């Protein structure tokens, strides 16, 4: 439920209300809106007598939250959440479309530093790159592990780009957190509830990729785990779902953008790379995503895609990326966004 405070309620009244709600066994999240404060009370409400809260000083009304996800829902917060990639860096979810780019896997130091410089120059604000890779086969390249994270940190030093990398397991959260600006939870881990809680308990923003067979509701419930654990900085990422279709690696579900916007305040970015699996589809699907209202894109860029150690068929070159950025800028302007 949401406890809406009166516009002239005091800090003391708020603290008292929070204490009462917590004594009922619910957890509280305070949301300071532009003209009033609301307290979202979430948890098992079967034992809670909400009438006890109605007469608490400073309380205006109690409103139930109807959707299964609570903190991720627009019922709790109307204004869009803007997630900063770095403490003083670019926000995802505002007027400006943000682009994160980089290789599928970090392969060596020069590869990463060169790509970082190229994507920065083309207008990206984030650098992606896998150091620990979730590969379908145990014989495929698994990533450079901590060495890759060191290269990412060096690339950030040189370019100022926010670095985004995947955390595969709870055991790695602290390690990844030491190097990355944004922790990526991959599609295969979208319902790894222990991992969701663990990334919710650390301070860096989380890029949560949609599971390949997850419904929108399951996707938002996964985000809810992270927020409920204490981290409100969740960026959703549509990366395609598995369907019967075979001409593409996944079916990129762009209609989820307006659907999410209708029910949630969380920003959503689109990954056309894993969403299609084909380099030639990256440009049209990126443009379509921006036209449909995506808050950003995450795109794989490699200096020599054919020889990439992972995902060779779907990465674009730095020069293709530059051209793409110039087209995205025009589409963004056409839909009243910036880039
Ligand atoms: C990735 O972005 O490196 C990745 C493995 O993507 P996904 O989890 O969407 O498959
Ligand atoms: Mn990849």
Short mmCIF file of C-alpha atoms in Angstrom, two decimals, residues 80-271:
data_model
loop_
_atom_site.label_atom_id
_atom_site.label_comp_id
_atom_site.label_asym_id
_atom_site.label_seq_id
_atom_site.Cartn_x
_atom_site.Cartn_y
_atom_site.Cartn_z
CA UNK A 80 10.16 8.77 -14.53
CA UNK A 81 13.26 7.54 -12.72
CA UNK A 82 16.49 8.89 -14.10
CA UNK A 83 19.37 6.54 -13.32
CA UNK A 84 22.82 8.08 -13.28
CA UNK A 85 25.49 5.84 -14.77
CA UNK A 86 28.14 7.50 -12.60
CA UNK A 87 27.60 9.73 -9.53
CA UNK A 88 28.15 12.90 -11.59
CA UNK A 89 27.53 11.38 -14.99
CA UNK A 90 24.83 10.96 -17.59
CA UNK A 91 21.33 9.99 -16.56
CA UNK A 92 19.27 7.35 -18.35
CA UNK A 93 15.54 8.10 -18.43
CA UNK A 94 15.57 11.83 -19.16
CA UNK A 95 15.21 13.82 -22.39
CA UNK A 96 18.46 12.54 -23.79
CA UNK A 97 18.83 9.13 -25.40
CA UNK A 98 21.96 7.46 -24.01
CA UNK A 99 24.12 5.00 -25.89
CA UNK A 100 26.37 2.37 -24.34
CA UNK A 101 28.69 0.57 -26.75
CA UNK A 102 31.66 -1.76 -26.76
CA UNK A 103 32.70 -5.30 -27.55
CA UNK A 104 30.81 -8.43 -26.59
CA UNK A 105 33.92 -9.66 -24.75
CA UNK A 106 37.01 -7.80 -23.65
CA UNK A 107 39.69 -9.63 -25.65
CA UNK A 108 42.86 -7.67 -25.00
CA UNK A 109 43.99 -4.27 -23.72
CA UNK A 110 44.44 -2.56 -27.08
CA UNK A 111 41.15 -3.86 -28.45
CA UNK A 112 39.26 -2.37 -25.52
CA UNK A 113 41.15 0.95 -25.35
CA UNK A 114 40.77 1.51 -29.10
CA UNK A 115 37.05 0.76 -29.07
CA UNK A 116 36.56 2.93 -26.00
CA UNK A 117 38.16 5.91 -27.75
CA UNK A 118 36.14 5.28 -30.92
CA UNK A 119 32.72 4.95 -29.28
CA UNK A 120 33.39 7.93 -27.03
CA UNK A 121 34.23 10.05 -30.05
CA UNK A 122 31.03 8.93 -31.75
CA UNK A 123 28.95 10.05 -28.76
CA UNK A 124 28.51 7.02 -26.50
CA UNK A 125 28.33 7.71 -22.76
CA UNK A 126 29.00 4.16 -21.61
CA UNK A 127 31.44 1.40 -22.48
CA UNK A 128 30.25 -2.20 -22.36
CA UNK A 129 32.45 -5.29 -22.36
CA UNK A 130 32.18 -8.74 -20.84
CA UNK A 131 34.96 -9.94 -18.56
CA UNK A 132 33.02 -12.95 -17.27
CA UNK A 133 30.99 -14.34 -20.15
CA UNK A 134 27.87 -16.51 -19.91
CA UNK A 135 28.54 -18.89 -22.84
CA UNK A 136 26.23 -21.68 -23.94
CA UNK A 137 29.23 -24.00 -24.38
CA UNK A 138 31.88 -24.56 -21.73
CA UNK A 139 34.46 -24.77 -24.56
CA UNK A 140 33.75 -21.24 -25.82
CA UNK A 141 35.83 -18.23 -24.75
CA UNK A 142 34.86 -17.46 -21.17
CA UNK A 143 36.34 -13.96 -20.86
CA UNK A 144 39.50 -12.47 -19.36
CA UNK A 145 38.02 -12.34 -15.84
CA UNK A 146 39.71 -9.79 -13.53
CA UNK A 147 42.27 -8.78 -16.15
CA UNK A 148 39.34 -7.64 -18.31
CA UNK A 149 37.99 -5.57 -15.43
CA UNK A 150 41.38 -3.85 -15.10
CA UNK A 151 41.28 -2.92 -18.78
CA UNK A 152 37.76 -1.55 -18.31
CA UNK A 153 38.94 0.64 -15.45
CA UNK A 154 41.84 1.86 -17.57
CA UNK A 155 39.46 2.66 -20.44
CA UNK A 156 37.30 4.68 -18.04
CA UNK A 157 40.38 6.56 -16.88
CA UNK A 158 41.28 7.46 -20.45
CA UNK A 159 37.81 8.35 -21.74
CA UNK A 160 35.57 9.12 -18.77
CA UNK A 161 33.02 6.60 -20.12
CA UNK A 162 30.89 4.79 -17.55
CA UNK A 163 31.78 1.11 -17.66
CA UNK A 164 29.13 -1.59 -17.75
CA UNK A 165 29.93 -5.25 -17.27
CA UNK A 166 28.09 -8.41 -16.39
CA UNK A 167 28.05 -10.01 -12.97
CA UNK A 168 27.46 -13.73 -13.31
CA UNK A 169 27.29 -14.79 -9.70
CA UNK A 170 26.69 -13.54 -6.17
CA UNK A 171 30.35 -14.36 -5.37
CA UNK A 172 31.53 -11.78 -7.91
CA UNK A 173 29.36 -8.84 -6.86
CA UNK A 174 32.03 -7.24 -4.70
CA UNK A 175 34.76 -7.74 -7.30
CA UNK A 176 32.70 -6.31 -10.18
CA UNK A 177 31.59 -3.45 -7.98
CA UNK A 178 35.21 -2.46 -7.40
CA UNK A 179 35.76 -1.86 -11.12
CA UNK A 180 32.43 -1.18 -12.83
CA UNK A 181 30.10 1.81 -12.76
CA UNK A 182 27.05 -0.25 -13.73
CA UNK A 183 26.45 -3.94 -12.98
CA UNK A 184 24.76 -5.89 -15.74
CA UNK A 185 22.53 -8.81 -14.85
CA UNK A 186 22.26 -10.95 -17.97
CA UNK A 187 19.21 -12.54 -19.53
CA UNK A 188 20.16 -15.96 -18.18
CA UNK A 189 20.21 -14.60 -14.65
CA UNK A 190 17.06 -12.48 -14.71
CA UNK A 191 15.38 -14.85 -12.29
CA UNK A 192 18.45 -15.64 -10.21
CA UNK A 193 16.77 -14.22 -7.14
CA UNK A 194 19.85 -14.45 -4.91
CA UNK A 195 21.83 -12.45 -7.45
CA UNK A 196 19.02 -9.89 -7.79
CA UNK A 197 19.07 -9.38 -4.02
CA UNK A 198 22.86 -9.16 -3.97
CA UNK A 199 22.99 -6.43 -6.63
CA UNK A 200 20.17 -4.71 -4.75
CA UNK A 201 22.32 -4.54 -1.64
CA UNK A 202 25.21 -2.70 -3.28
CA UNK A 203 25.22 0.96 -4.38
CA UNK A 204 25.98 0.86 -8.12
CA UNK A 205 23.19 1.07 -10.72
CA UNK A 206 22.01 -2.17 -12.31
CA UNK A 207 21.28 -2.87 -15.97
CA UNK A 208 18.76 -5.70 -15.85
CA UNK A 209 18.34 -7.65 -19.06
CA UNK A 210 15.05 -9.33 -19.84
CA UNK A 211 15.10 -13.10 -19.57
CA UNK A 212 14.70 -14.78 -22.93
CA UNK A 213 11.36 -16.28 -21.96
CA UNK A 214 10.24 -13.72 -19.39
CA UNK A 215 6.92 -11.92 -19.57
CA UNK A 216 6.85 -8.20 -18.87
CA UNK A 217 5.40 -8.92 -15.45
CA UNK A 218 8.24 -11.31 -14.59
CA UNK A 219 10.73 -8.74 -15.87
CA UNK A 220 9.28 -6.04 -13.59
CA UNK A 221 9.14 -8.46 -10.66
CA UNK A 222 12.86 -9.11 -11.17
CA UNK A 223 13.43 -5.34 -11.00
CA UNK A 224 11.28 -5.30 -7.88
CA UNK A 225 13.70 -7.71 -6.15
CA UNK A 226 16.55 -5.27 -6.72
CA UNK A 227 14.59 -2.23 -5.56
CA UNK A 228 13.18 -4.08 -2.57
CA UNK A 229 16.72 -5.02 -1.53
CA UNK A 230 17.56 -1.31 -1.38
CA UNK A 231 18.71 -0.23 -4.83
CA UNK A 232 16.28 1.98 -6.76
CA UNK A 233 18.70 2.49 -9.68
CA UNK A 234 17.50 -0.12 -12.12
CA UNK A 235 17.67 0.26 -15.89
CA UNK A 236 15.58 -2.29 -17.77
CA UNK A 237 17.00 -3.72 -20.98
CA UNK A 238 14.93 -5.36 -23.71
CA UNK A 239 17.23 -7.81 -25.53
CA UNK A 240 14.80 -9.97 -27.43
CA UNK A 241 12.89 -13.06 -26.47
CA UNK A 242 13.02 -16.57 -27.84
CA UNK A 243 10.21 -17.38 -30.24
CA UNK A 244 9.58 -19.96 -32.99
CA UNK A 245 11.21 -17.58 -35.47
CA UNK A 246 14.59 -18.63 -36.85
CA UNK A 247 15.81 -15.87 -39.16
CA UNK A 248 17.03 -13.93 -36.14
CA UNK A 249 18.70 -14.99 -32.90
CA UNK A 250 15.90 -13.52 -30.81
CA UNK A 251 12.71 -11.59 -31.51
CA UNK A 252 13.23 -7.99 -30.42
CA UNK A 253 10.06 -6.97 -28.63
CA UNK A 254 9.93 -3.22 -29.14
CA UNK A 255 6.29 -2.96 -28.13
CA UNK A 256 7.43 -3.55 -24.57
CA UNK A 257 8.75 0.05 -24.54
CA UNK A 258 5.33 1.77 -24.50
CA UNK A 259 3.94 -1.10 -22.39
CA UNK A 260 6.59 -0.52 -19.70
CA UNK A 261 6.14 3.21 -19.91
CA UNK A 262 2.46 2.78 -19.14
CA UNK A 263 2.99 0.79 -15.95
CA UNK A 264 6.47 1.63 -14.64
CA UNK A 265 8.66 4.65 -13.95
CA UNK A 266 11.87 2.74 -14.70
CA UNK A 267 13.97 3.66 -17.73
CA UNK A 268 14.29 1.12 -20.52
CA UNK A 269 17.10 0.66 -23.00
CA UNK A 270 17.21 -1.66 -26.00
CA UNK A 271 19.93 -4.10 -27.02
#
